[in-house]
Every structure is written in structure tokens, then in C-alpha cells.
CSV table of C-alpha atoms in Angstrom, one decimal:
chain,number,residue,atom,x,y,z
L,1,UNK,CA,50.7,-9.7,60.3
L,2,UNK,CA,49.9,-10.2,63.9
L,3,UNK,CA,46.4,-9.8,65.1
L,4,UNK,CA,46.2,-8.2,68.4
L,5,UNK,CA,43.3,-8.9,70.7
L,6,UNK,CA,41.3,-5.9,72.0
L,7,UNK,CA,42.5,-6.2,75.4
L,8,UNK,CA,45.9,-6.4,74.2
L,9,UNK,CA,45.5,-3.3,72.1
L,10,UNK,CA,44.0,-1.4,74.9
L,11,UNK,CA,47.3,-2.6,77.3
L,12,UNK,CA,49.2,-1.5,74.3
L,13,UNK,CA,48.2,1.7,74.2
L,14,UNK,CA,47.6,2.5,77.9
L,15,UNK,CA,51.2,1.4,78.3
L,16,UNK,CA,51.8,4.6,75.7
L,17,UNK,CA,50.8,7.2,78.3
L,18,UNK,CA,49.3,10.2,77.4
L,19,UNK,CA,49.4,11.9,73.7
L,20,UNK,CA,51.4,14.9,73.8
L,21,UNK,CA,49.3,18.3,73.4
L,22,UNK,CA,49.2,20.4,70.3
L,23,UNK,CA,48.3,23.7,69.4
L,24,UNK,CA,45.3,22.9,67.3
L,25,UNK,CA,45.4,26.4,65.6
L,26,UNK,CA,48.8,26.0,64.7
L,27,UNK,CA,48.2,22.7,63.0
L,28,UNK,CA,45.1,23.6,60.5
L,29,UNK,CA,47.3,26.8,60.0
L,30,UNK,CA,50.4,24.5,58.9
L,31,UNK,CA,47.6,21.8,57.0
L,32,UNK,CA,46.0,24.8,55.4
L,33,UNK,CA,49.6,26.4,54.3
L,34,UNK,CA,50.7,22.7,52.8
L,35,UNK,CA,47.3,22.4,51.1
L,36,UNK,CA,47.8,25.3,49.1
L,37,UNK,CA,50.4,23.6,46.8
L,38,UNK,CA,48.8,20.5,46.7
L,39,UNK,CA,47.5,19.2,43.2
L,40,UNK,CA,43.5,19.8,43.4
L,41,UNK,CA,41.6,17.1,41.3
L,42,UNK,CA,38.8,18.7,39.3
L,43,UNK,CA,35.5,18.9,41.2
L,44,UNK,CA,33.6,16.0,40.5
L,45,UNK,CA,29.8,16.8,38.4
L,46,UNK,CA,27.1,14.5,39.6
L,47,UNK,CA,25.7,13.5,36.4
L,48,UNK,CA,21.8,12.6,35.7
L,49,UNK,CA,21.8,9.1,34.7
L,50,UNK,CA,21.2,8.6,31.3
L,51,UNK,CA,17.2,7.9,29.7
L,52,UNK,CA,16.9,4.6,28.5
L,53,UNK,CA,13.4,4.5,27.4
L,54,UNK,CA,11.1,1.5,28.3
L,55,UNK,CA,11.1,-1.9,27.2
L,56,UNK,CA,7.8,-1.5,25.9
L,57,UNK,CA,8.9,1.8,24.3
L,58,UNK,CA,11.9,0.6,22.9
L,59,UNK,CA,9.7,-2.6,21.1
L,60,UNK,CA,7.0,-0.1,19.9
L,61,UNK,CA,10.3,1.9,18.4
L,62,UNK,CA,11.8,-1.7,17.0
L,63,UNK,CA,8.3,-2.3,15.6
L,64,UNK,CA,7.6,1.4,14.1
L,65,UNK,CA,11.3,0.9,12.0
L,66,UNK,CA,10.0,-2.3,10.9
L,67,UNK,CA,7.1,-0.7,9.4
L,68,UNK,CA,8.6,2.2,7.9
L,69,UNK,CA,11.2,-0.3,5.8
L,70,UNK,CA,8.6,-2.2,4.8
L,71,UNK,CA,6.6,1.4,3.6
L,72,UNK,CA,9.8,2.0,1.8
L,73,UNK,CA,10.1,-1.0,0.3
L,74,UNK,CA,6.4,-0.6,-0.9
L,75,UNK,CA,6.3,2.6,-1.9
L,76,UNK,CA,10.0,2.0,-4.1
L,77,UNK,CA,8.3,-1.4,-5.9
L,78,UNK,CA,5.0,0.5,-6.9
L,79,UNK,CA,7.1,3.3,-8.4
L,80,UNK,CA,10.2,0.8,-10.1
L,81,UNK,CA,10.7,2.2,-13.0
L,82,UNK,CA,12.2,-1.1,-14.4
L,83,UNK,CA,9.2,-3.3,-13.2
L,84,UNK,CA,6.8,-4.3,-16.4
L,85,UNK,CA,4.1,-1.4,-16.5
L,86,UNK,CA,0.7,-3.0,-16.0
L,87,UNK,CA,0.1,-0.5,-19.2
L,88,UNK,CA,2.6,-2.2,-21.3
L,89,UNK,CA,1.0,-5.3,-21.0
L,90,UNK,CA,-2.3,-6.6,-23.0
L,91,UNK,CA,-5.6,-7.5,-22.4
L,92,UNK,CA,-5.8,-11.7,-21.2
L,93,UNK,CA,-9.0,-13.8,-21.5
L,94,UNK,CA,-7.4,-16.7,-19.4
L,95,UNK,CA,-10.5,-18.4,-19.2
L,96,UNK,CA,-14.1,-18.6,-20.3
L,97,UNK,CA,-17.1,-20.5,-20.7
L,98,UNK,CA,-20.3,-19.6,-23.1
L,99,UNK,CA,-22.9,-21.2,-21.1
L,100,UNK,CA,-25.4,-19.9,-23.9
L,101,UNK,CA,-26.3,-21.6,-27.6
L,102,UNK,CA,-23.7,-20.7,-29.8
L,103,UNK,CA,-22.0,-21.9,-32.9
L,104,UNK,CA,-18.4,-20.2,-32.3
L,105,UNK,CA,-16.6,-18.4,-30.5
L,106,UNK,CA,-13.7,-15.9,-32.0
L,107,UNK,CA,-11.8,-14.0,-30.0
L,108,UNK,CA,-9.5,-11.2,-31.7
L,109,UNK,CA,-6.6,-8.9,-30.8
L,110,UNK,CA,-6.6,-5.5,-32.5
L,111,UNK,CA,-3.1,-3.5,-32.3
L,112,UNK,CA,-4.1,-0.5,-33.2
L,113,UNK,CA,-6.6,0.4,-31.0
L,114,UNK,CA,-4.9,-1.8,-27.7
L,115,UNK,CA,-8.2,-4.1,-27.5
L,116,UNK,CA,-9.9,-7.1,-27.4
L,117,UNK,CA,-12.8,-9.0,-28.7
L,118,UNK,CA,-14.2,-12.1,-27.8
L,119,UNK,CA,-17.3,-12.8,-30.3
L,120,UNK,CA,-19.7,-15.4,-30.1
L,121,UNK,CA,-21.5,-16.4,-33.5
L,122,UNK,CA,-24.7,-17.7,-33.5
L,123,UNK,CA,-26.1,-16.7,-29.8
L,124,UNK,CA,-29.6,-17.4,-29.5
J,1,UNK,CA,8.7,12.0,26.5
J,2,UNK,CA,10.2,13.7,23.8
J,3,UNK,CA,11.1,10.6,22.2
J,4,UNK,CA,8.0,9.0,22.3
J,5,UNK,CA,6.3,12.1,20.4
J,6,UNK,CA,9.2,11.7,17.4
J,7,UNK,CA,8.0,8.2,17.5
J,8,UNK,CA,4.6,9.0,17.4
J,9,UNK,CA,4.9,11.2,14.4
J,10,UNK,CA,7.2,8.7,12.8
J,11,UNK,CA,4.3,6.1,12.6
J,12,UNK,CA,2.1,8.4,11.8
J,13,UNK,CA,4.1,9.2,8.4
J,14,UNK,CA,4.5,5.6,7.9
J,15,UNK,CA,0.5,5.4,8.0
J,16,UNK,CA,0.2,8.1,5.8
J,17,UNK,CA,2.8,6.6,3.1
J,18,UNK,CA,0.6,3.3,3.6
J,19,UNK,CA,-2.6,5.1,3.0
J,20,UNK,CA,-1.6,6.8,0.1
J,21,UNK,CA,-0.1,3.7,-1.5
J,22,UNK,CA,-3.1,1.6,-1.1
J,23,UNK,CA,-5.4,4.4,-2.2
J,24,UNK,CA,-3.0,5.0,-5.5
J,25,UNK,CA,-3.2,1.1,-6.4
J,26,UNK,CA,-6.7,1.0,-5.7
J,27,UNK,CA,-8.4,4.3,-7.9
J,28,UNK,CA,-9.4,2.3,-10.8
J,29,UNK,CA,-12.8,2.1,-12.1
J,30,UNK,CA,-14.0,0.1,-14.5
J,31,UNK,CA,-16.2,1.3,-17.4
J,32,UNK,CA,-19.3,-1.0,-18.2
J,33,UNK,CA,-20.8,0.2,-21.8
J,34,UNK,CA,-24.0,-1.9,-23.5
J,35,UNK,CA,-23.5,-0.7,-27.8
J,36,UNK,CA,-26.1,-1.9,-29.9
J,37,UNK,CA,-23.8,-2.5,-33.1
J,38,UNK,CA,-26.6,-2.5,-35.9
J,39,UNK,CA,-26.1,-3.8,-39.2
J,40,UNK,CA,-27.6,-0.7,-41.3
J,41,UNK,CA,-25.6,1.6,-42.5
J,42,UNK,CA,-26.4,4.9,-40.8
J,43,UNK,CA,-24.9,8.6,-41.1
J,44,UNK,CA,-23.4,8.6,-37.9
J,45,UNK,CA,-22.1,12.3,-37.2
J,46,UNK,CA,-19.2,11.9,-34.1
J,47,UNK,CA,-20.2,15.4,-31.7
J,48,UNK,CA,-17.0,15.7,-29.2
J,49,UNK,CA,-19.4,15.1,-26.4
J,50,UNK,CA,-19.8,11.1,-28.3
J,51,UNK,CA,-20.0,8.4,-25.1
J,52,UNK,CA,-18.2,5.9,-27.6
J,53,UNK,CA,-15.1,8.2,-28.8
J,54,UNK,CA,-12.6,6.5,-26.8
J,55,UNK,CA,-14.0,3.0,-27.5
J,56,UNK,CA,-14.2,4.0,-31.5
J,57,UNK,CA,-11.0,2.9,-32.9
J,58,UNK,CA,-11.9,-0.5,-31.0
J,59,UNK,CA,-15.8,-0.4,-32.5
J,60,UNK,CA,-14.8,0.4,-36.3
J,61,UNK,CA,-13.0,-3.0,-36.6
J,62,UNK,CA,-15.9,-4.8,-36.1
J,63,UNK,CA,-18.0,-4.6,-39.5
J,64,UNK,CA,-21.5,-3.2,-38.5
J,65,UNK,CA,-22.7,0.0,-40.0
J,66,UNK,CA,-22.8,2.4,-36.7
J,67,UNK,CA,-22.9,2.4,-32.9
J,68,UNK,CA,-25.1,3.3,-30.1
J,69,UNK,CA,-24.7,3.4,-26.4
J,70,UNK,CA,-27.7,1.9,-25.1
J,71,UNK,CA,-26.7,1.8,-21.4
J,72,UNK,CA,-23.1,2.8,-18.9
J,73,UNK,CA,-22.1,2.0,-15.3
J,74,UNK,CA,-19.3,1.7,-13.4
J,75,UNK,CA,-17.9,-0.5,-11.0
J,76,UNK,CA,-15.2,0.2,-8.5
J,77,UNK,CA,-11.9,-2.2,-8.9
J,78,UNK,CA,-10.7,-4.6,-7.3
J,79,UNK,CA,-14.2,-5.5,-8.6
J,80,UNK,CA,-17.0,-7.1,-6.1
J,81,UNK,CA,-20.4,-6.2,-7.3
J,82,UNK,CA,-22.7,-6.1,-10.0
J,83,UNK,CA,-24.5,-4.1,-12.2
J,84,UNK,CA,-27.5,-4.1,-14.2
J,85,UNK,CA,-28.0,-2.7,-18.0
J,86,UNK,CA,-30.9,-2.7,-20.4
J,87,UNK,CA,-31.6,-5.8,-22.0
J,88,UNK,CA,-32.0,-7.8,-19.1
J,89,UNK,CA,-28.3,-8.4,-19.0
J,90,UNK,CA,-25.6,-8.1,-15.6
J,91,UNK,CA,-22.4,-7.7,-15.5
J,92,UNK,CA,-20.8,-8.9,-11.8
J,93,UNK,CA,-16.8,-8.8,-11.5
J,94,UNK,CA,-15.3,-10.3,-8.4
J,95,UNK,CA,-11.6,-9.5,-7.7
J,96,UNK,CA,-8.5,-7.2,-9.0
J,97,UNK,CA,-7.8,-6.2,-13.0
J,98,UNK,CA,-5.3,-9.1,-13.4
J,99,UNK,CA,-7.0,-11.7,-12.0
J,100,UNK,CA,-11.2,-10.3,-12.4
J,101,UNK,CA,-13.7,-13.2,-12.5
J,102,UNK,CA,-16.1,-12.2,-14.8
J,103,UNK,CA,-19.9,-13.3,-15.0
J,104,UNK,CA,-22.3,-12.1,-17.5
J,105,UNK,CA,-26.2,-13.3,-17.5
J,106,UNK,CA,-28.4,-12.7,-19.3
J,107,UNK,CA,-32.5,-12.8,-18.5
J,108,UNK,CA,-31.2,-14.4,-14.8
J,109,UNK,CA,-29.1,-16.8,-16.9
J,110,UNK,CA,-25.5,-17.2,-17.0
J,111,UNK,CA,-24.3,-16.7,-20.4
J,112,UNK,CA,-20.6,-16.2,-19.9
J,113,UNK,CA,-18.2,-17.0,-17.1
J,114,UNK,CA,-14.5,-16.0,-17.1
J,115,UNK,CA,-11.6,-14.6,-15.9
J,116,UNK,CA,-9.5,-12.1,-17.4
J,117,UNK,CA,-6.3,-9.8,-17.1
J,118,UNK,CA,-7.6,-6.2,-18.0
J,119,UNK,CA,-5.6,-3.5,-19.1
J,120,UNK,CA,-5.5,0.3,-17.7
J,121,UNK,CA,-6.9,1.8,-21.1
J,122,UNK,CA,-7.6,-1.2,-23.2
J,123,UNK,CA,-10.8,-2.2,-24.3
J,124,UNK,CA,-12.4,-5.5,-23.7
J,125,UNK,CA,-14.9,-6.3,-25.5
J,126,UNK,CA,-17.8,-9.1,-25.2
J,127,UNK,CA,-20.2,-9.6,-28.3
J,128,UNK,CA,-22.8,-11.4,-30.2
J,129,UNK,CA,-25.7,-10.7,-28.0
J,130,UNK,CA,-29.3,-10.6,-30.1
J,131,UNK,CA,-31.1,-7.7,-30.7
J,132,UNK,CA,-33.6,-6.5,-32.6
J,133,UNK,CA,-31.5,-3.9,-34.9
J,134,UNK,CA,-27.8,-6.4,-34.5
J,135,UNK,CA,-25.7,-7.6,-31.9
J,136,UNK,CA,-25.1,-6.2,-28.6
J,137,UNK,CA,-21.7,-5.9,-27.2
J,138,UNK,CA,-20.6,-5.3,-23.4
J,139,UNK,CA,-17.6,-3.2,-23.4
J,140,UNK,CA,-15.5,-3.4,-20.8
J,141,UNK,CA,-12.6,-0.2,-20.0
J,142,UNK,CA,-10.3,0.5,-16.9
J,143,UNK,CA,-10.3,4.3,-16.8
């Protein structure tokens, strides 16, 4: 494709002569007429740009999710049925030291009534 | 806006679930008797009002002639304080039910030093104290 200086151009089309006249009514009656049976495209809706929330809102959000899981983690392992009741389990003496004058110490599991006894013989 | 108010409430739940659970695992109390266990055989009539019923079955296995609550305090668990009872004797508990460090002294003196694993309901009990009419026992319950 050519390129055609400006001053080329303007010899160009001064060289044309002048543009015939037309009724202007008569066109944007004919443009109106033909318009008619042209396909419209639907009318385009501006839409409102869609909220996306903060950064910081959006972490707090990431961070309150976090929390709530954890919550229901913690709330399902307190109330596990299957987990070992603390109940179901016995009294333990895991260690202990009789500081006073004794001569023995027992110590004695009773079934029956769930307890336990640690006796020291002889305590002054 | 509107989201930031569901969030709002949403954490707010969460810290209410979190509340509740750490007030549910943290209600116990622990019972601090002192029974004089004494060696004569009394007539011991049980009233329903008796401080020692729930510790009976327990107190019967132990071959004294009768019971008597001489003194009764409480301590919130997880333990971290002290008490005092009659006889010159404290009781101080330091940390939760399954892991409680356990010091008992006697006239200012350290007697007995442990740690123990205590069971909702179970009685623990800590014997062989002097007195005048027997033996003095500290018994310890998670109500």
C-alpha cells in the first residue's frame, strides 16, 4: 500500500472537483427506511463491577475459617465418643515422696468403691 | 459491608464455641475432706444429710470403727492454690487432674510430695496422719 503525502492527497482530491449535492432529507429518509430491517444487537447493560472485598478483609476471612476448623476440630475431640473417657480410667499415684518418719508405705486399689489409698504406717 | 457483618458474627460464634469448650473442660472442683478414722467402735447412725456418704464405700474398707469429718474445702481444677484444714495440715495442688502435683505439710513441714492422675468421681485417699482418737486421712474427690 502506497502512502500518499499530505500534499499529494490534497492535489488528489482538489483535482476531484466538487462533491455532487444531495438532498440530505432524502438520504436519512432512505438510511432510516434500510435501518429498519437491519439486525439490532441487544442494548448493551453497563454492569457495576463486581465487590471484591479488601485484602485485609479477605485475610481476616482466611483467618476467621481457620479458626472455626480448628473450633470444630476441638469441639468433635472433647465429645469423641470413641476417645478413652477420663471416667473409665483409674486413680494414678505416679509419684511420691513421704518426707515424714514412717515405717511403710501401702498403697491400695479398691474396685468396688473406684478408689485409692496410699497408707503410711508408723507416721510420727 | 454486608459481608464483613456475616464475618463478624461468624467469629463471634467461633468465640462462643471456644468459650464454652474451655469452660466445659475446666468446671471441675476438687473435694478436700480431713476424717479422723478412730479406732473405737462407735454407733455410727448414717442421716442422708452425712458429709462422708459418697466417700463411705471407700472409708469402710479401711478397718477403723467409725468416721468423722473434721474439716472440707475446695479447690478449683486445674489446681494452683492451697488450703488450710484443722490439724495444722495444707493441702496445695499445682496443675490439671492428670498430671496434679500434690504437696501436703504438715505443722509448716512437708510431709508428702507427689503427683497423681485423679479421677472424675474416684476417691483418693492419703492416710496415717496421728491423732489423738486414730489416724487422720486427707481425702481427695473430683466432683
Amino acid at each position: 500500500m502506497s502512502k500518499l503525502s499530505w500534499k499529494e492527497t490534497n492535489d488528489i482530491m482538489s483535482s476531484m472537483g466538487e462533491a455532487p449535492e444531495i438532498d440530505r432529507d432524502a438520504f436519512w429518509k432512505k438510511f432510516k427506511e434500510e435501518a429498519e430491517f437491519l439486525p439490532r444487537e441487544p442494548a448493551v447493560v453497563k454492569q457495576e463491577p463486581q465487590h471484591v472485598p479488601a485484602f485485609g478483609l479477605r485475610m481476616v476471612a482466611a483467618l476467621g475459617c481457620v479458626v472455626f476448623i480448628a473450633a470444630i476440630v476441638t469441639f468433635l475431640s472433647l465429645n469423641n465418643p470413641s476417645a478413652p473417657a477420663v471416667a473409665d480410667q483409674d486413680n494414678n499415684i505416679e509419684a511420691f515422696e513421704v518426707l515424714a518418719t514412717n515405717t511403710g508405705v501401702t498403697i491400695i486399689r479398691e474396685d468396688v468403691s473406684n478408689s485409692t489409698i496410699l497408707w503410711i504406717e508408723g507416721m510420727e | 459491608m454486608k459481608a464483613q457483618g456475616y464475618l463478624i458474627k461468624a467469629l463471634a460464634l467461633v468465640f462462643v464455641m471456644m468459650l464454652t469448650a474451655s469452660v466445659a473442660s475446666a468446671n471441675s472442683t476438687l473435694s478436700i475432706r480431713l476424717v479422723e478414722a478412730r479406732t473405737a467402735k462407735t454407733r455410727t447412725v448414717i442421716m442422708p444429710s452425712d458429709p462422708l456418704q459418697d466417700i463411705r464405700p471407700a472409708l469402710n474398707k479401711l478397718d477403723f470403727g467409725s468416721f468423722e469429718l473434721v474439716d472440707s474445702k475446695e479447690l478449683p481444677l486445674p489446681g494452683r492454690g492451697e488450703v488450710s484444714l484443722k490439724n495444722g495440715l495444707t493441702v496445695s495442688c499445682q496443675g490439671p487432674q492428670d498430671n496434679l502435683h500434690l504437696v501436703i505439710t504438715r505443722q509448716n513441714t512437708k510431709v508428702i510430695d507427689s503427683k497423681i492422675q485423679i479421677r472424675d468421681g474416684k476417691p483418693l485417699i492419703l492416710g496415717g496422719f496421728p491423732s489423738d482418737n486414730g489416724k487422720l486421712l486427707i481425702v481427695l474427690l473430683v466432683k
